[in-house]
Coordinates of C-alpha atoms in Angstrom, one line a residue:
Chain K
M1 CA -32.7 27.7 -22.4
I2 CA -34.5 25.1 -24.9
D3 CA -38.6 24.6 -24.2
R4 CA -40.0 21.6 -25.6
K5 CA -42.0 23.5 -28.0
D6 CA -38.5 25.0 -29.3
A7 CA -36.3 21.6 -29.3
Y8 CA -39.7 20.6 -31.2
E9 CA -39.2 22.4 -33.4
I10 CA -36.0 21.7 -34.4
V11 CA -36.0 18.6 -34.5
L12 CA -37.8 18.4 -37.4
V13 CA -36.5 21.2 -39.7
A14 CA -33.5 19.1 -39.1
L15 CA -35.4 15.7 -40.6
Q16 CA -36.8 17.6 -42.8
E17 CA -32.9 19.0 -43.8
V18 CA -31.9 14.8 -43.7
F19 CA -34.6 14.8 -46.2
A20 CA -33.7 16.8 -48.0
Q21 CA -29.5 16.4 -48.4
T22 CA -30.5 12.7 -48.8
G23 CA -33.4 13.3 -51.7
A24 CA -35.3 10.5 -49.5
P25 CA -38.9 11.4 -49.6
A26 CA -40.3 12.7 -46.2
P27 CA -43.5 11.0 -44.9
D28 CA -46.1 13.2 -44.1
N29 CA -47.6 13.5 -40.7
L30 CA -44.4 13.6 -39.7
G31 CA -44.7 14.1 -35.5
D32 CA -44.0 13.2 -31.8
D33 CA -44.5 9.4 -33.0
T34 CA -42.8 9.2 -35.4
V35 CA -40.5 6.2 -35.3
L36 CA -36.8 7.2 -36.1
V37 CA -34.9 4.3 -34.2
G38 CA -36.6 0.9 -34.0
V39 CA -39.2 -0.7 -35.6
D40 CA -40.4 0.8 -39.6
P41 CA -38.0 4.2 -39.2
V42 CA -38.2 7.0 -41.2
L43 CA -34.5 7.0 -41.0
D44 CA -31.9 4.5 -41.7
S45 CA -29.1 4.7 -39.4
L46 CA -26.4 7.1 -41.2
G47 CA -29.9 9.5 -41.7
V48 CA -30.0 8.8 -37.2
V49 CA -26.1 10.1 -37.9
Q50 CA -26.7 13.1 -39.7
L51 CA -30.3 14.3 -38.0
I52 CA -28.2 13.6 -34.5
V53 CA -25.6 15.6 -35.5
E54 CA -27.9 18.4 -37.9
V55 CA -30.0 18.5 -33.9
E56 CA -26.9 20.0 -32.5
Q57 CA -25.7 22.5 -35.1
R58 CA -29.2 23.9 -34.6
V59 CA -28.7 24.4 -30.7
E60 CA -25.5 25.3 -31.3
A61 CA -26.6 28.3 -33.9
Q62 CA -29.6 29.6 -32.0
H63 CA -29.3 28.8 -28.5
G64 CA -25.6 29.0 -28.6
L65 CA -25.8 25.9 -26.1
A66 CA -23.0 23.3 -27.8
L67 CA -24.5 19.6 -26.6
T68 CA -23.4 15.9 -27.3
L69 CA -26.7 14.2 -27.4
A70 CA -24.9 10.9 -28.0
N71 CA -22.9 10.8 -24.4
D72 CA -22.5 8.5 -22.0
K73 CA -25.8 8.9 -20.3
A74 CA -27.9 8.6 -23.8
M75 CA -25.7 5.7 -25.2
S76 CA -25.9 3.8 -22.0
A77 CA -29.7 4.7 -21.1
R78 CA -32.2 1.2 -21.2
S79 CA -34.1 3.1 -24.2
S80 CA -33.1 4.6 -27.0
P81 CA -33.1 8.9 -26.5
F82 CA -32.8 9.0 -30.4
R83 CA -36.6 6.6 -30.9
T84 CA -39.2 9.1 -31.9
I85 CA -39.1 12.3 -32.9
G86 CA -40.9 13.3 -29.9
V87 CA -38.4 11.4 -27.6
L88 CA -35.5 13.2 -29.0
A89 CA -36.8 16.1 -28.6
D90 CA -37.3 15.8 -24.6
H91 CA -33.9 14.4 -25.1
V92 CA -32.6 17.4 -26.9
V93 CA -34.5 19.4 -23.4
T94 CA -33.2 17.5 -20.5
T95 CA -29.3 17.5 -22.3
A96 CA -29.5 21.6 -22.8
Q97 CA -30.8 21.8 -18.9
E98 CA -27.2 20.0 -18.1
V99 CA -25.2 22.3 -20.3
A100 CA -26.5 24.9 -18.5
S101 CA -26.5 24.5 -15.6
Chain D
M1 CA -12.8 25.1 -50.6
S2 CA -15.1 27.9 -50.6
A3 CA -12.7 30.9 -51.7
E4 CA -13.4 32.5 -48.4
Q5 CA -10.3 32.4 -46.1
P6 CA -10.1 28.3 -45.1
V7 CA -10.6 27.8 -41.1
M8 CA -7.1 24.4 -39.6
V9 CA -7.2 23.5 -36.6
V10 CA -3.8 22.6 -35.3
T11 CA -3.4 20.2 -31.8
G12 CA -0.4 20.3 -29.6
A13 CA 0.3 23.9 -31.2
R14 CA 1.9 25.2 -28.8
K15 CA 6.0 24.0 -29.7
G16 CA 8.1 21.3 -32.2
I17 CA 6.1 20.1 -34.9
G18 CA 2.8 21.7 -35.0
R19 CA 3.6 25.2 -34.3
F20 CA 5.7 25.6 -37.4
L21 CA 2.2 23.9 -38.5
V22 CA 1.0 26.6 -36.8
E23 CA 3.3 29.3 -38.1
H24 CA 3.7 27.2 -42.0
Y25 CA -0.4 27.3 -42.5
L26 CA -0.4 30.9 -41.4
S27 CA 2.3 31.8 -44.0
K28 CA -0.1 29.9 -46.8
G29 CA -3.2 32.0 -45.7
Y30 CA -5.5 30.3 -43.3
L31 CA -7.2 31.3 -40.4
V32 CA -4.9 29.0 -37.4
E33 CA -7.2 27.5 -34.7
G34 CA -4.8 25.7 -32.2
C35 CA -4.6 24.2 -28.8
S36 CA -2.4 22.7 -26.3
R37 CA -2.5 22.1 -22.3
G38 CA -0.6 25.3 -22.2
Q39 CA -0.9 28.9 -23.0
A40 CA 0.5 30.0 -26.3
D41 CA 2.8 33.6 -27.1
L42 CA 2.9 33.3 -30.6
K43 CA 0.9 36.5 -31.7
D44 CA -0.8 36.7 -34.7
A45 CA -4.1 38.6 -35.8
N46 CA -4.8 35.2 -38.1
Y47 CA -4.0 32.7 -34.5
R48 CA -5.9 32.0 -32.2
H49 CA -5.4 29.9 -29.4
H50 CA -6.8 27.2 -26.9
E51 CA -5.7 26.6 -23.9
V52 CA -7.2 23.0 -24.0
D53 CA -6.1 18.9 -23.1
V54 CA -7.6 17.2 -26.2
A55 CA -8.6 14.0 -24.0
D56 CA -10.9 16.4 -22.0
E57 CA -14.4 16.0 -23.8
K58 CA -16.0 19.0 -22.5
G59 CA -13.1 21.5 -23.0
V60 CA -12.0 19.8 -26.9
R61 CA -16.3 20.7 -28.0
G62 CA -16.1 24.3 -26.2
M63 CA -13.6 25.0 -28.0
V64 CA -14.8 23.3 -31.1
A65 CA -18.0 25.8 -30.5
D66 CA -16.6 28.5 -30.4
I67 CA -14.8 28.0 -33.8
S68 CA -17.9 27.3 -35.8
K69 CA -18.7 30.2 -34.1
R70 CA -16.9 32.7 -35.6
H71 CA -15.8 30.9 -38.7
G72 CA -19.1 28.7 -39.6
R73 CA -16.8 26.8 -41.2
I74 CA -13.5 24.2 -40.3
D75 CA -11.8 22.7 -43.4
A76 CA -8.6 20.7 -42.5
V77 CA -7.5 19.5 -39.1
L78 CA -4.2 18.4 -38.3
N79 CA -4.2 16.3 -35.1
N80 CA -0.6 16.7 -33.9
A81 CA -0.8 16.4 -29.8
A82 CA 0.4 13.2 -27.9
I83 CA 2.7 12.2 -25.6
A84 CA 5.0 9.6 -25.3
S85 CA 7.1 7.8 -22.3
M86 CA 9.7 6.0 -23.6
N87 CA 9.9 2.8 -20.8
H88 CA 10.7 -0.7 -21.4
V89 CA 7.1 -2.2 -20.5
L90 CA 8.2 -4.0 -17.7
L91 CA 8.6 -0.4 -16.4
T92 CA 5.7 0.7 -17.6
P93 CA 2.8 2.1 -15.2
A94 CA -0.9 1.6 -15.5
K95 CA -1.5 5.4 -15.6
S96 CA 1.2 6.3 -17.9
A97 CA 0.1 4.0 -20.1
N98 CA -3.5 5.3 -19.3
R99 CA -2.7 9.2 -19.9
M100 CA -0.7 7.8 -23.4
L101 CA -4.5 5.8 -25.0
E102 CA -6.4 9.1 -23.3
V103 CA -3.9 11.5 -25.5
N104 CA -2.8 10.1 -28.5
V105 CA -6.4 7.6 -29.0
T106 CA -9.4 9.4 -26.9
G107 CA -8.2 12.8 -28.1
T108 CA -7.6 12.2 -31.5
M109 CA -10.7 10.6 -31.8
L110 CA -12.3 13.6 -29.5
V111 CA -11.4 16.0 -31.8
C112 CA -11.7 14.5 -35.2
R113 CA -15.5 13.7 -34.2
D114 CA -16.2 17.0 -33.0
T115 CA -14.4 19.0 -36.0
A116 CA -16.2 16.6 -38.6
K117 CA -19.4 17.7 -37.7
V118 CA -18.6 21.2 -38.1
M119 CA -17.3 19.9 -42.3
M120 CA -20.0 18.3 -42.2
R121 CA -22.1 21.6 -43.1
R122 CA -20.2 22.7 -46.3
R123 CA -19.1 18.6 -46.9
Y124 CA -16.2 19.6 -48.0
G125 CA -13.2 18.5 -44.9
R126 CA -9.4 17.1 -44.1
I127 CA -8.4 15.2 -41.9
V128 CA -4.6 14.4 -40.8
N129 CA -4.1 12.4 -37.8
F130 CA -0.2 12.0 -36.7
T131 CA 1.2 8.3 -36.0
T132 CA 4.6 7.6 -36.0
I133 CA 6.4 5.3 -37.6
V134 CA 7.7 2.8 -34.3
A135 CA 4.9 1.1 -34.5
P136 CA 5.7 -0.1 -37.9
I137 CA 9.8 -0.6 -37.2
A138 CA 8.7 -2.4 -33.8
L139 CA 10.6 0.0 -31.9
A140 CA 11.3 -1.7 -28.4
G141 CA 11.0 1.0 -25.6
E142 CA 8.2 2.5 -27.4
A143 CA 5.3 -0.6 -26.6
V144 CA 2.6 1.6 -25.4
Y145 CA 3.2 4.4 -27.5
A146 CA 3.3 2.5 -31.2
A147 CA 0.6 0.9 -30.0
S148 CA -1.5 3.7 -29.0
K149 CA -0.2 5.4 -33.0
S150 CA -0.7 2.3 -34.6
A151 CA -4.5 2.5 -33.1
V152 CA -4.6 5.9 -34.4
V153 CA -4.0 4.1 -38.1
T154 CA -6.9 2.2 -37.8
F155 CA -9.2 4.3 -36.6
T156 CA -8.3 7.0 -39.4
R157 CA -8.8 4.2 -42.4
I158 CA -12.1 3.6 -40.7
L159 CA -13.2 7.0 -40.5
A160 CA -12.3 7.6 -43.7
F161 CA -15.5 4.7 -44.9
E162 CA -17.1 6.9 -42.6
L163 CA -17.0 10.3 -43.3
G164 CA -16.5 9.8 -47.2
Q165 CA -19.8 10.8 -48.0
W166 CA -19.5 14.1 -46.6
G167 CA -16.8 14.7 -48.3
I168 CA -13.7 14.7 -45.8
T169 CA -11.3 12.4 -46.2
C170 CA -9.0 10.8 -43.3
N171 CA -5.2 10.6 -43.3
S172 CA -2.2 9.5 -41.3
F173 CA 1.1 10.9 -41.1
G174 CA 3.9 9.4 -39.4
A175 CA 7.5 10.8 -39.6
T176 CA 10.6 10.1 -38.1
P177 CA 12.7 11.1 -35.8
I178 CA 12.4 14.5 -35.7
M179 CA 14.7 17.0 -32.3
T180 CA 11.8 18.2 -30.8
D181 CA 11.1 17.7 -26.9
M182 CA 9.6 14.7 -27.4
I183 CA 12.7 12.7 -27.9
K184 CA 15.4 15.3 -26.7
G185 CA 15.9 12.8 -24.0
V186 CA 16.4 10.4 -25.7
P187 CA 19.6 8.7 -26.3
K188 CA 21.5 9.7 -29.1
D189 CA 22.8 6.1 -30.0
K190 CA 18.8 4.8 -30.2
V191 CA 18.1 7.7 -32.1
D192 CA 21.3 7.0 -35.0
A193 CA 20.2 3.4 -35.1
V194 CA 17.3 4.3 -36.4
V195 CA 17.5 7.0 -38.7
N196 CA 20.5 4.3 -39.9
G197 CA 18.2 1.6 -40.1
L198 CA 15.8 4.6 -42.9
A199 CA 16.0 4.3 -46.7
I200 CA 17.0 8.3 -46.0
K201 CA 19.2 8.3 -44.0
R202 CA 18.4 11.9 -42.3
L203 CA 16.4 13.1 -38.7
G204 CA 13.1 14.2 -40.3
T205 CA 12.5 17.8 -40.4
P206 CA 9.0 20.4 -39.7
Q207 CA 9.6 20.3 -43.7
D208 CA 9.2 16.7 -43.9
C209 CA 5.9 17.5 -42.2
A210 CA 4.8 19.9 -43.4
N211 CA 5.3 18.4 -47.2
V212 CA 2.8 15.2 -46.2
C213 CA 0.2 18.0 -45.0
D214 CA -0.1 20.7 -48.2
F215 CA -0.7 16.7 -50.1
F216 CA -3.3 15.4 -48.4
I217 CA -5.4 18.9 -47.3
N218 CA -4.6 19.6 -50.7
P219 CA -8.5 20.0 -52.2
A220 CA -7.6 18.7 -55.4
S221 CA -7.0 15.4 -52.6
D222 CA -10.6 14.7 -52.9
N223 CA -9.1 11.3 -53.5
I224 CA -6.8 10.4 -50.9
T225 CA -8.0 8.6 -47.9
G226 CA -7.6 6.2 -45.5
Q227 CA -4.4 6.1 -45.9
V228 CA -0.6 6.2 -44.3
I229 CA 2.4 7.5 -44.9
Y230 CA 5.2 7.3 -43.4
L231 CA 8.5 9.5 -43.9
G232 CA 12.2 7.5 -44.8
G233 CA 11.3 4.5 -47.0
V234 CA 9.2 3.4 -43.8
S235 CA 5.9 1.1 -44.9

């Protein structure tokens, strides 16, 4: 099972990987409230796609869980589960619990 | 593509064109992962069969996760799985139409989506989605099947733009009639009429399919994407 701390670490490392791949400078002070989708995001829309895939792949490699983070529930939610690092980490935990059960 | 053994996914691998392609690429040194709704009788150390319906999202996700775990890479995907129901549109039930769209369009999309995520890691991939000449020739009696395959062509053209930045090429291939289970129930005069309308007046063969796939998945074809090739002179 993935706890919140594990999920947060995975998102953070995945985000650093996306910055490295795209050549964009990583902003200082990345944290729970760092915006991924919305006003002044740290990534463009393709960067978000890349981040979500990177997180899925890391969860699969480290925890053996095949998640699809952009699932029906996520894409029909009133507010995006990808909007900040913290919200995405929460979404990873929830989705992992659903898949594991 | 690295010097290690490349990994290929073939859908609809149990019989017909899919089975031929599996054996073709095994002979070329690929590790081949096939899928179909039923069991396959092919025994080869470099072949693994998955009993998966391509329209089943969880099934496809699980299959790709398993391939990724064992091989860590996917080099090429041949989306061959499809169903057809040759019926006049006035005699086509909604359930039959929906099932064709589900397998031919959604199934193709799901396999592309999940395999592309693995391909992205190595910034290399080759996707070939199978369409049919009955769409461009507007063959009466195939309206829904042809529409589903037209959707595959459009999907593939756009996919090429969405995945190109990660070194993944996406192309479509449309065969002329080939004597497989899919068309064995079609009256001979109907098949003959299609063949007589082609520039090259013969049935297609699985070797024709392999020839086009060889071209699309060649590492040197890294600037060939968003294209569709039809056999027999159809355009």
